[in-house]
């Protein structure tokens, strides 16, 4: 029954009719009936899971954050667009564009509690050096590829 409802929903969306909230109302009610968006973070989520939630009418996007960024540093949007100002950079990049991810903004911590030396290692000129590695693709999306440090 769910497979048939998904097929009907996906077909109707192709002609501009969105039946997801009606067809999958029981799922929406499980989340209180007013859920607008879910942001997954902490680890990468299988894109099929995110697509499956969207197929049920629940917008789910991947976010990236750290405790030091209180909490988000980057997140996918519900529609494709980019802000012109970016407080995220890749530095010390290799030939393939992969390098250290750093952030700057009001959401960056003031420092580690009673650890000024450690704070000085990760915050330089207002930039938080995350210890993560990644690159920014031609569309402006951040891709995290690994860790420089733990």
CSV table of C-alpha atoms in Angstrom, one decimal:
chain,number,residue,atom,x,y,z
A,1,UNK,CA,0.0,0.0,0.0
A,2,UNK,CA,2.8,2.4,0.9
A,3,UNK,CA,4.6,1.6,-2.4
A,4,UNK,CA,1.4,2.4,-4.3
A,5,UNK,CA,0.9,5.6,-2.4
A,6,UNK,CA,4.6,6.7,-3.1
A,7,UNK,CA,4.1,5.9,-6.8
A,8,UNK,CA,0.9,8.0,-6.9
A,9,UNK,CA,2.5,10.8,-4.9
A,10,UNK,CA,5.6,10.9,-7.1
A,11,UNK,CA,3.5,10.9,-10.3
A,12,UNK,CA,1.2,13.7,-9.1
A,13,UNK,CA,4.2,15.8,-8.1
A,14,UNK,CA,5.4,15.7,-11.7
A,15,UNK,CA,2.3,17.6,-12.7
A,16,UNK,CA,2.4,20.0,-9.8
A,17,UNK,CA,0.1,18.3,-7.3
A,18,UNK,CA,1.6,17.5,-3.9
A,19,UNK,CA,-0.4,14.8,-2.1
A,20,UNK,CA,2.2,13.8,0.4
A,21,UNK,CA,0.8,15.4,3.5
A,22,UNK,CA,-2.6,13.9,2.8
A,23,UNK,CA,-1.4,10.4,1.7
A,24,UNK,CA,1.1,10.1,4.6
A,25,UNK,CA,-0.8,12.1,7.2
A,26,UNK,CA,-0.2,9.3,9.8
A,27,UNK,CA,3.5,9.7,9.4
A,28,UNK,CA,3.2,13.5,9.7
A,29,UNK,CA,1.1,13.1,12.9
A,30,UNK,CA,3.7,10.9,14.4
A,31,UNK,CA,6.0,14.0,14.4
A,32,UNK,CA,3.2,16.3,15.7
A,33,UNK,CA,1.7,17.3,12.3
A,34,UNK,CA,3.6,20.6,12.0
A,35,UNK,CA,7.1,19.4,11.2
A,36,UNK,CA,8.6,21.7,8.5
A,37,UNK,CA,12.2,20.4,8.3
A,38,UNK,CA,14.7,18.0,9.8
A,39,UNK,CA,18.4,18.7,9.9
A,40,UNK,CA,20.6,15.6,10.2
A,41,UNK,CA,24.1,16.2,11.6
A,42,UNK,CA,26.8,14.4,13.5
A,43,UNK,CA,27.6,12.1,10.7
A,44,UNK,CA,26.7,11.8,7.0
A,45,UNK,CA,23.2,10.4,6.3
A,46,UNK,CA,22.6,8.0,3.5
A,47,UNK,CA,21.1,10.1,0.7
A,48,UNK,CA,18.5,7.4,0.1
A,49,UNK,CA,17.2,8.0,3.7
A,50,UNK,CA,16.9,11.8,3.1
A,51,UNK,CA,15.1,11.1,-0.2
A,52,UNK,CA,12.8,8.6,1.5
A,53,UNK,CA,11.8,11.3,4.0
A,54,UNK,CA,11.2,13.8,1.3
A,55,UNK,CA,9.1,11.3,-0.6
A,56,UNK,CA,6.9,11.2,2.5
A,57,UNK,CA,6.7,15.0,2.5
A,58,UNK,CA,9.2,15.6,5.3
A,59,UNK,CA,12.0,17.9,4.2
A,60,UNK,CA,15.3,16.4,5.6
A,61,UNK,CA,18.6,18.0,4.9
A,62,UNK,CA,22.2,17.3,5.8
A,63,UNK,CA,23.9,19.7,8.2
A,64,UNK,CA,27.5,20.1,9.4
A,65,UNK,CA,28.5,21.5,12.7
A,66,UNK,CA,30.6,21.3,15.7
A,67,UNK,CA,30.1,22.1,19.3
A,68,UNK,CA,32.5,25.0,18.8
A,69,UNK,CA,30.1,26.5,16.2
A,70,UNK,CA,27.0,26.4,18.4
A,71,UNK,CA,26.0,24.1,16.5
A,72,UNK,CA,25.7,24.6,12.8
A,73,UNK,CA,28.4,25.7,10.4
A,74,UNK,CA,26.9,24.7,7.1
A,75,UNK,CA,23.6,23.1,6.1
A,76,UNK,CA,21.8,22.3,2.8
A,77,UNK,CA,18.8,24.5,2.0
A,78,UNK,CA,15.3,23.6,1.2
A,79,UNK,CA,15.8,25.1,-2.2
A,80,UNK,CA,19.1,25.4,-4.2
A,81,UNK,CA,20.7,28.8,-3.6
A,82,UNK,CA,23.8,30.2,-2.1
A,83,UNK,CA,24.4,33.4,-0.1
A,84,UNK,CA,27.0,35.7,-1.6
A,85,UNK,CA,28.8,36.1,1.7
A,86,UNK,CA,30.7,33.1,2.9
A,87,UNK,CA,32.2,32.7,6.3
A,88,UNK,CA,33.6,29.3,5.4
A,89,UNK,CA,36.8,28.6,3.7
A,90,UNK,CA,39.1,25.9,2.6
A,91,UNK,CA,42.8,26.7,3.4
A,92,UNK,CA,46.1,24.9,2.6
A,93,UNK,CA,44.3,23.1,-0.2
A,94,UNK,CA,46.0,20.3,-2.2
A,95,UNK,CA,45.9,20.2,-6.0
A,96,UNK,CA,42.4,18.6,-5.9
A,97,UNK,CA,41.0,21.4,-3.8
A,98,UNK,CA,40.8,19.5,-0.6
A,99,UNK,CA,42.1,21.3,2.4
A,100,UNK,CA,41.4,22.4,6.0
A,101,UNK,CA,37.9,23.7,6.7
A,102,UNK,CA,37.7,26.9,8.7
A,103,UNK,CA,34.7,29.1,9.8
A,104,UNK,CA,34.2,32.6,11.1
A,105,UNK,CA,31.1,34.1,12.6
A,106,UNK,CA,29.2,35.1,15.7
A,107,UNK,CA,28.4,31.5,16.4
A,108,UNK,CA,32.0,30.5,17.0
A,109,UNK,CA,32.9,29.8,20.6
A,110,UNK,CA,34.9,32.2,22.7
A,111,UNK,CA,37.3,29.5,23.7
A,112,UNK,CA,37.8,26.2,25.5
A,113,UNK,CA,37.2,26.5,29.3
A,114,UNK,CA,40.4,27.1,31.1
A,115,UNK,CA,42.5,26.1,28.1
A,116,UNK,CA,43.9,29.2,26.4
A,117,UNK,CA,46.7,27.2,24.7
A,118,UNK,CA,44.2,24.8,23.1
A,119,UNK,CA,42.0,27.7,22.1
A,120,UNK,CA,44.9,29.5,20.4
A,121,UNK,CA,45.6,26.3,18.3
A,122,UNK,CA,42.1,26.3,16.8
A,123,UNK,CA,41.0,29.9,16.7
A,124,UNK,CA,43.4,32.1,14.7
A,125,UNK,CA,42.4,35.7,13.8
A,126,UNK,CA,38.8,34.9,14.5
A,127,UNK,CA,38.7,31.8,12.3
A,128,UNK,CA,37.9,28.4,13.8
A,129,UNK,CA,40.1,25.7,12.3
A,130,UNK,CA,37.9,22.6,12.6
A,131,UNK,CA,40.4,19.9,12.0
A,132,UNK,CA,38.2,18.5,9.2
A,133,UNK,CA,39.2,18.2,5.6
A,134,UNK,CA,37.0,19.0,2.7
A,135,UNK,CA,36.4,20.9,-0.5
A,136,UNK,CA,33.9,23.3,-2.0
A,137,UNK,CA,32.5,22.1,-5.4
A,138,UNK,CA,31.7,24.3,-8.4
A,139,UNK,CA,28.1,24.9,-7.1
A,140,UNK,CA,29.4,26.1,-3.7
A,141,UNK,CA,28.6,23.1,-1.7
A,142,UNK,CA,30.9,21.9,1.1
A,143,UNK,CA,32.0,18.3,0.9
A,144,UNK,CA,33.7,16.8,4.0
A,145,UNK,CA,36.3,14.2,3.2
A,146,UNK,CA,38.1,13.4,6.4
A,147,UNK,CA,39.8,14.6,9.5
A,148,UNK,CA,43.3,16.1,9.9
A,149,UNK,CA,43.2,15.6,13.7
A,150,UNK,CA,41.2,13.9,16.4
